[in-house]
């Protein structure tokens, strides 16, 4: 069964802290994605990666960076967390080609920045 | 700008009743269209997709969706809702050559016993 796991379900951090969110997929997928989910706004793409060490900005990359050193792992980094980054963060993966949009999601990390 | 609109924020239906969730998109060409479902505390799961061809597509869990080009719509339907269908449903639009993927704001479905 396909699996996308995220390192934490809940996380509480202080303003200014550096925060790492980790995502691992076991499906050998080329593509990996980070979204944030906020009520009334749906999901918004932060970054995606189509190969190891490759990344592209999504719609809301400001305040975030990513790292993909291995195919199965995609990290989201908040360099200096702020309260407006309190949100649900979802990781997803997919194969290359037209199935880019057939994404498998992890359970999410609910991040609270105080 | 491209957008995906789900006009209903909340919908309540009785168990056994039929369901239709609305989705409209704005984009010049026909994009790839998707419906995802998110159960409480879970990530999203793909219900069904439309790329081309037959405009009525079948998905998992008894769901279907119909693409209507003239209305720029991709509405999700189910003939008889089960209590386990209570969840949040997201319509999504993909524009392949531009690697763009947009989600609607979601519709929360409540099912009355």
mmCIF file of C-alpha atoms in Angstrom, chain B residues 45-107:
data_model
loop_
_atom_site.group_PDB
_atom_site.id
_atom_site.type_symbol
_atom_site.label_atom_id
_atom_site.label_comp_id
_atom_site.label_asym_id
_atom_site.label_seq_id
_atom_site.Cartn_x
_atom_site.Cartn_y
_atom_site.Cartn_z
ATOM 1 C CA UNK B 45 -7.394 10.917 -1.205
ATOM 2 C CA UNK B 46 -8.059 11.029 -4.925
ATOM 3 C CA UNK B 47 -11.698 10.183 -5.730
ATOM 4 C CA UNK B 48 -11.666 10.572 -9.491
ATOM 5 C CA UNK B 49 -10.076 12.396 -12.397
ATOM 6 C CA UNK B 50 -10.889 13.682 -15.861
ATOM 7 C CA UNK B 51 -8.252 14.078 -18.549
ATOM 8 C CA UNK B 52 -10.205 13.715 -21.786
ATOM 9 C CA UNK B 53 -12.812 11.553 -23.507
ATOM 10 C CA UNK B 54 -16.061 10.513 -21.853
ATOM 11 C CA UNK B 55 -17.323 13.456 -19.845
ATOM 12 C CA UNK B 56 -18.881 11.255 -17.156
ATOM 13 C CA UNK B 57 -16.190 9.681 -15.026
ATOM 14 C CA UNK B 58 -16.514 7.083 -12.322
ATOM 15 C CA UNK B 59 -14.465 7.085 -9.177
ATOM 16 C CA UNK B 60 -14.009 5.201 -5.971
ATOM 17 C CA UNK B 61 -16.627 4.825 -3.233
ATOM 18 C CA UNK B 62 -19.514 5.091 -5.702
ATOM 19 C CA UNK B 63 -18.800 8.678 -6.746
ATOM 20 C CA UNK B 64 -19.045 10.050 -10.263
ATOM 21 C CA UNK B 65 -18.445 13.456 -11.818
ATOM 22 C CA UNK B 66 -19.532 15.095 -15.044
ATOM 23 C CA UNK B 67 -17.449 17.556 -17.011
ATOM 24 C CA UNK B 68 -19.494 20.217 -18.789
ATOM 25 C CA UNK B 69 -17.316 22.342 -21.007
ATOM 26 C CA UNK B 70 -20.026 24.910 -21.740
ATOM 27 C CA UNK B 71 -20.453 25.587 -18.041
ATOM 28 C CA UNK B 72 -16.787 25.150 -17.033
ATOM 29 C CA UNK B 73 -18.038 22.786 -14.370
ATOM 30 C CA UNK B 74 -17.035 19.444 -12.918
ATOM 31 C CA UNK B 75 -19.710 18.513 -10.391
ATOM 32 C CA UNK B 76 -19.390 15.518 -8.105
ATOM 33 C CA UNK B 77 -22.389 13.227 -7.555
ATOM 34 C CA UNK B 78 -23.396 10.213 -5.557
ATOM 35 C CA UNK B 79 -26.846 8.602 -5.807
ATOM 36 C CA UNK B 80 -27.073 7.492 -2.176
ATOM 37 C CA UNK B 81 -24.913 8.952 0.567
ATOM 38 C CA UNK B 82 -23.568 6.867 3.439
ATOM 39 C CA UNK B 83 -22.670 8.200 6.888
ATOM 40 C CA UNK B 84 -19.014 7.401 6.140
ATOM 41 C CA UNK B 85 -19.054 9.955 3.300
ATOM 42 C CA UNK B 86 -18.997 12.791 5.829
ATOM 43 C CA UNK B 87 -15.760 14.595 4.971
ATOM 44 C CA UNK B 88 -14.405 17.598 3.168
ATOM 45 C CA UNK B 89 -14.299 17.489 -0.621
ATOM 46 C CA UNK B 90 -11.894 19.422 -2.779
ATOM 47 C CA UNK B 91 -12.087 20.071 -6.489
ATOM 48 C CA UNK B 92 -8.739 20.616 -8.204
ATOM 49 C CA UNK B 93 -7.571 21.777 -11.600
ATOM 50 C CA UNK B 94 -4.263 20.921 -13.227
ATOM 51 C CA UNK B 95 -2.669 22.715 -16.144
ATOM 52 C CA UNK B 96 -0.104 20.211 -17.245
ATOM 53 C CA UNK B 97 2.196 22.136 -19.506
ATOM 54 C CA UNK B 98 2.526 24.864 -16.941
ATOM 55 C CA UNK B 99 2.866 22.608 -13.917
ATOM 56 C CA UNK B 100 0.123 24.483 -12.139
ATOM 57 C CA UNK B 101 -2.329 22.849 -9.773
ATOM 58 C CA UNK B 102 -5.139 24.726 -8.049
ATOM 59 C CA UNK B 103 -7.477 23.536 -5.348
ATOM 60 C CA UNK B 104 -10.890 24.888 -4.514
ATOM 61 C CA UNK B 105 -11.624 26.017 -0.986
ATOM 62 C CA UNK B 106 -13.490 22.820 -0.167
ATOM 63 C CA UNK B 107 -17.031 21.728 0.692
#
